[in-house]
Short mmCIF file of C-alpha atoms in Angstrom, two decimals:
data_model
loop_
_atom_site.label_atom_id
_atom_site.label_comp_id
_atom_site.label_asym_id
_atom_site.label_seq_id
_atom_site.Cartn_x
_atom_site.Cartn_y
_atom_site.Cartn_z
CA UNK W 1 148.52 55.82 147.77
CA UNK W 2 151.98 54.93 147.38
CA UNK W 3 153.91 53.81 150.68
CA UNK W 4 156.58 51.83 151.93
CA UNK W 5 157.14 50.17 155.20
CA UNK W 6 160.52 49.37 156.99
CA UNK W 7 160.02 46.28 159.35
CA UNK W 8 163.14 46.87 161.10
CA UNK W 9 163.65 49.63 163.86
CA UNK W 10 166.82 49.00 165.21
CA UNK W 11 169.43 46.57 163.73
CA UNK W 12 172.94 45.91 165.43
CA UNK W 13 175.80 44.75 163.25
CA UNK W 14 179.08 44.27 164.43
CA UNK W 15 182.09 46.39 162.32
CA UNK W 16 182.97 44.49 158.90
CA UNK W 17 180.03 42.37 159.31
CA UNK W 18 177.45 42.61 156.30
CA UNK W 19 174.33 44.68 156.79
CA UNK W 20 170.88 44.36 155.02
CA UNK W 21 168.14 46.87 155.71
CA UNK W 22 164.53 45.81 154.12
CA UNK W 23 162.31 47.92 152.56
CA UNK W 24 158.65 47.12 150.98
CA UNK W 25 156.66 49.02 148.74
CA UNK W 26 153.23 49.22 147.94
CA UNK W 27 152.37 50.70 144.41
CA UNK W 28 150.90 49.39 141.32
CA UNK W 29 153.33 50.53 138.72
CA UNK W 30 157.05 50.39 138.61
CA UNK W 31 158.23 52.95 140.98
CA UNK W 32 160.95 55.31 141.98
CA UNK W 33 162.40 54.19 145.02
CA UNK W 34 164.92 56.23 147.26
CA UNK W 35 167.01 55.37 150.28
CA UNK W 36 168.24 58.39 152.33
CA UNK W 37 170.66 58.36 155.55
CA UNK W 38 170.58 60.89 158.52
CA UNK W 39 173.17 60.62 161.30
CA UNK W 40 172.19 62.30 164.57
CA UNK W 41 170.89 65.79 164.38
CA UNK W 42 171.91 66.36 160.29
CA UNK W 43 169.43 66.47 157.40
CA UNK W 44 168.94 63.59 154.72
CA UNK W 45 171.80 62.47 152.48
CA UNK W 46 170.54 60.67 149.30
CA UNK W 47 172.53 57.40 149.02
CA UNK W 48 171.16 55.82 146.16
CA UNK W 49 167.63 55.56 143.79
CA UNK W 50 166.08 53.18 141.64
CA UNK W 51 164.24 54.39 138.62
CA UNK W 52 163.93 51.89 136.11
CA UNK W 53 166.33 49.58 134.00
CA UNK W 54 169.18 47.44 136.26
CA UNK W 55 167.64 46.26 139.55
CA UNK W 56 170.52 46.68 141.17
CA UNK W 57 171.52 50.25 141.96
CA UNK W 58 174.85 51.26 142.92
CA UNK W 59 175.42 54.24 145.33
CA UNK W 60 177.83 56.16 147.59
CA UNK W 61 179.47 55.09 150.42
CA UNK W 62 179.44 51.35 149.12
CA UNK W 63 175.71 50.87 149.32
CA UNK W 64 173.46 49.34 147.01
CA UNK W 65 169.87 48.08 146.75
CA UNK W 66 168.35 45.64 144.57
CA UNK W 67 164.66 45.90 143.43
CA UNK W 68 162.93 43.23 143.46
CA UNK W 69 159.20 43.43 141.60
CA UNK W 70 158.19 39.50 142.37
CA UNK W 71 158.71 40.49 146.34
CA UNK W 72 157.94 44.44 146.10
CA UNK W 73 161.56 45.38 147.96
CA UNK W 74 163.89 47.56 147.79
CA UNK W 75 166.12 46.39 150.46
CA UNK W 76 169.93 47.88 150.76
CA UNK W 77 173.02 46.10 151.47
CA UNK W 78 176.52 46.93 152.36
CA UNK W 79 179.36 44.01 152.43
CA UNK W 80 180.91 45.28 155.14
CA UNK W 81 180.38 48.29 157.09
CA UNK W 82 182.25 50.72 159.07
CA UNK W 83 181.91 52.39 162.29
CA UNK W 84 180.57 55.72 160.69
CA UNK W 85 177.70 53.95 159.21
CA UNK W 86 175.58 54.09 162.06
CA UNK W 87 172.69 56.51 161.40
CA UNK W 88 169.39 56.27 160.17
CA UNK W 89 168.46 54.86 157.35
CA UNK W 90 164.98 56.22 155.47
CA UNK W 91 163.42 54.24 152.07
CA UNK W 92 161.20 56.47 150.58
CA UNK W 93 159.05 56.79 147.26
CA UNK W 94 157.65 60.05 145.26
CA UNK W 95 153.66 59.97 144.78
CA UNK W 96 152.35 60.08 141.29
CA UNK W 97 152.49 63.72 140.86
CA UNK W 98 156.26 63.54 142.06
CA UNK W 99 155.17 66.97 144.46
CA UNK W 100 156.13 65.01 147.97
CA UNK W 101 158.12 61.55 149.41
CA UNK W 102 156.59 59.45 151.48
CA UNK W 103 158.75 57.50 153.83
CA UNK W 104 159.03 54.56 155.86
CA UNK W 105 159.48 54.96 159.58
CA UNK W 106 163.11 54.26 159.28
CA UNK W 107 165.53 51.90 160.84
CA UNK W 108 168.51 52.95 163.05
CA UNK W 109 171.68 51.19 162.67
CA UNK W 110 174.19 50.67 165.74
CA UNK W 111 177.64 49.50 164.91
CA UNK W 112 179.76 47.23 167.35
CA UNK W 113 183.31 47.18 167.82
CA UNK J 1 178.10 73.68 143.91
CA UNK J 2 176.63 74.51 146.25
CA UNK J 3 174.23 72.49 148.11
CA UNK J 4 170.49 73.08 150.10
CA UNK J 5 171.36 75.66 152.63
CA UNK J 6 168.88 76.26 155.63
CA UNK J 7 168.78 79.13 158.77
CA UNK J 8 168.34 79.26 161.43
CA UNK J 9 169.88 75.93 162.39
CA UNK J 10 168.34 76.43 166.02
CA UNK J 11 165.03 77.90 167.12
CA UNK J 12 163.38 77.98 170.31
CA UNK J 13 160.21 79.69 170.54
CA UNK J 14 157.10 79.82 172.93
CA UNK J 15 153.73 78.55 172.20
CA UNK J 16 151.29 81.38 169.98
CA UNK J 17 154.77 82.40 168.50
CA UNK J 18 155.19 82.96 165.33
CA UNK J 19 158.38 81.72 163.03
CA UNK J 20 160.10 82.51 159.95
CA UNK J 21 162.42 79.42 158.74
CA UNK J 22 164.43 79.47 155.60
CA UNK J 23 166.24 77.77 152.76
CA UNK J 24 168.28 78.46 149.94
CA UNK J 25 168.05 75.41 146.95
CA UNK J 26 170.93 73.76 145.24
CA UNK J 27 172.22 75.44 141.96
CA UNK J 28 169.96 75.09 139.19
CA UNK J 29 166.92 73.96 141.38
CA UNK J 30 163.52 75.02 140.88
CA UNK J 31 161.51 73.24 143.12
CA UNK J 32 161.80 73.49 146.97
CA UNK J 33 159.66 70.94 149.53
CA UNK J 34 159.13 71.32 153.02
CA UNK J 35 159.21 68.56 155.54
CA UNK J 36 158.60 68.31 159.55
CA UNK J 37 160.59 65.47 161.41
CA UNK J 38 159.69 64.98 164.90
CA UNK J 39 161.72 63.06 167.47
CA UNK J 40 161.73 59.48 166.18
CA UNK J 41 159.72 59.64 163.14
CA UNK J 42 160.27 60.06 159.29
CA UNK J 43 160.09 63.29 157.81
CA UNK J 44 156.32 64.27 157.31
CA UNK J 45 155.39 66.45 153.90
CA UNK J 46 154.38 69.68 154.56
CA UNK J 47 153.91 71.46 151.07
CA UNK J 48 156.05 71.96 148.14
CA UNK J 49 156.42 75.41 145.77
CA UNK J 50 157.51 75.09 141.96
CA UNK J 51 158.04 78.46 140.29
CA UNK J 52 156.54 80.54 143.23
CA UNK J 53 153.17 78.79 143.30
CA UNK J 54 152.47 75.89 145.67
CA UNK J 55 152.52 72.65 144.12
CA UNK J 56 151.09 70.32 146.38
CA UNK J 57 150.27 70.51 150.47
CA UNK J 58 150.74 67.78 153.08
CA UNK J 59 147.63 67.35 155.94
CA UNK J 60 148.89 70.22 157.97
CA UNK J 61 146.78 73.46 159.13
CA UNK J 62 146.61 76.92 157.31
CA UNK J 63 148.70 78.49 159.64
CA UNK J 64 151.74 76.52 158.06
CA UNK J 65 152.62 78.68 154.90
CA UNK J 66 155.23 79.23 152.53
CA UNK J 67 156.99 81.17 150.21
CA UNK J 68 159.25 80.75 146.68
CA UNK J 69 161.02 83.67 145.48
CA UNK J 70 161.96 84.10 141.71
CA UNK J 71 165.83 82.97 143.19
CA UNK J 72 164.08 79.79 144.32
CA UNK J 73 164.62 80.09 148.01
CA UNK J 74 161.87 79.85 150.36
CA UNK J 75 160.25 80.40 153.55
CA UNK J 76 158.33 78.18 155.80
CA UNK J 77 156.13 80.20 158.23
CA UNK J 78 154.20 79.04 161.16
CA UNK J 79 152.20 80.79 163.03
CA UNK J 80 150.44 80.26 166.65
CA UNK J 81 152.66 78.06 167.65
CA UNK J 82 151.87 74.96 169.13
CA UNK J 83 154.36 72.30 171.73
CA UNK J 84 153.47 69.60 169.16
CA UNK J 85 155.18 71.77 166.41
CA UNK J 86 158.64 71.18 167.78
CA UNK J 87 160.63 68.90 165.40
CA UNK J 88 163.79 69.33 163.10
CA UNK J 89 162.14 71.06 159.83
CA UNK J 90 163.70 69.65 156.57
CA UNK J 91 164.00 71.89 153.65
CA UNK J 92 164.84 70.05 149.76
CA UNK J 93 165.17 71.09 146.50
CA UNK J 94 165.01 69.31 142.92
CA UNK J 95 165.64 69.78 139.57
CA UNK J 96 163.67 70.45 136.69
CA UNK J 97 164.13 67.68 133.70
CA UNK J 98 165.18 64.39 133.64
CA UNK J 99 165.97 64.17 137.55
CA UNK J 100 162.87 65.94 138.74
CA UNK J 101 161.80 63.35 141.06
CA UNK J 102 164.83 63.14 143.17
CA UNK J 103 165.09 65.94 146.49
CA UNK J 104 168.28 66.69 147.87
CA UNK J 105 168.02 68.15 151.41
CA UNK J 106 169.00 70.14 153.76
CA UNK J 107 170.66 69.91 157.09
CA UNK J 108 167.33 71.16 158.62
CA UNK J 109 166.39 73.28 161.69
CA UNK J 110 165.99 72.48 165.00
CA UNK J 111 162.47 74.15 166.20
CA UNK J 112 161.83 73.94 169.92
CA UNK J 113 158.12 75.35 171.17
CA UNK J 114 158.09 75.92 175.06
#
């Protein structure tokens, strides 16, 4: 079954600083790939997803992920982030009948001044 | 456009309770999923409903059900009511086509069992 794993709980990054979250997958074709953020108490907000063509995926807020086949990630990056940034951040990917996502545990991002 | 729209957004029940959550897809959406999210944990797949029939269940017990109405909004119902069943319940919707894949939530509601 398709999954993906998130090896990072909690990251701290101080405000402008550059932020990577990491994301694996585990799947034997090419797969969709999603990352979602939730600040406290809201639902899911898609940020970007990764379906097939240019590995590197642009998406809102000034996100993007690159995916990377030879190292099965999916990791997303920021160049500098702001103080409203801190959430959670979920990877997720679709199954192969596309009926349900399964995500990663997800990583919650702090923000210093 | 207007996007996934959920109520109540707070619930607090007691335990062999019964509950009646609901959600309203995005414009043009013909496929609603249903999620649980408890406290510190990704969202979990319940089931999902395409066109009124179910299209796919999560591991969760019979006495989670749904509903899709020919609008496309659903229901998630739960009955006997457990503590463990308290969690922030994640409705999304997708598209049929090209972009069928991708599910755009929700801002979820808040179910507390006491």
């Amino acid at each position: 079954a398709q999954s993906v794993t998130q090896p990072d709980i909690h990251i701290t990054v101080s405000e402008g600083a550059s932020l990577e979250l990491r994301c694996n997958y585990s799947y034997g074709a090419t797969p969709y790939l999603f990352w979602y953020v939730q600040s406290p108490g809201q639902g899911l907000q898609l940020l970007l997803k990764y379906f097939s063509g240019d590995t590197l995926v642009q998406g809102i807020k000034g996100f993007e992920a690159e995916f990377k086949r030879s190292q099965s990630s999916f990791n997303l990056r920021k160049p500098s982030v702001h103080w409203s940034d801190a959430a959670e951040y979920f990877c997720a990917v679709p199954n192969f009948g596309n009926e349900k996502l399964t995500f990663g545990t997800g990583t919650r991002l702090t923000i210093i001044p | 456009e207007t996007g996934v729209t959920q109520s109540p957004t707070h619930l607090i029940k007691t335990r062999g309770q019964q509950v009646t959550l609901r959600c309203s897809s995005q414009s043009g959406h013909n496929t609603v999923s249903w999620y649980q999210q408890a406290l510190g944990q990704g969202p979990q797949f319940i089931f999902q409903y395409y066109r009124e029939e179910e299209n796919g269940r999560g591991n969760f017990p019979p006495r989670f059900s749904g509903l899709q109405f020919p609008n496309y909004s659903s229901e998630l119902n739960v009955n006997a009511l457990e503590l463990d069943d308290s969690a922030l319940y994640l409705c999304a919707s997708s598209p049929s086509g090209r972009d069928q894949e991708t599910q755009y939530f929700g801002p979820g509601t808040r179910l507390l069992v006491l």
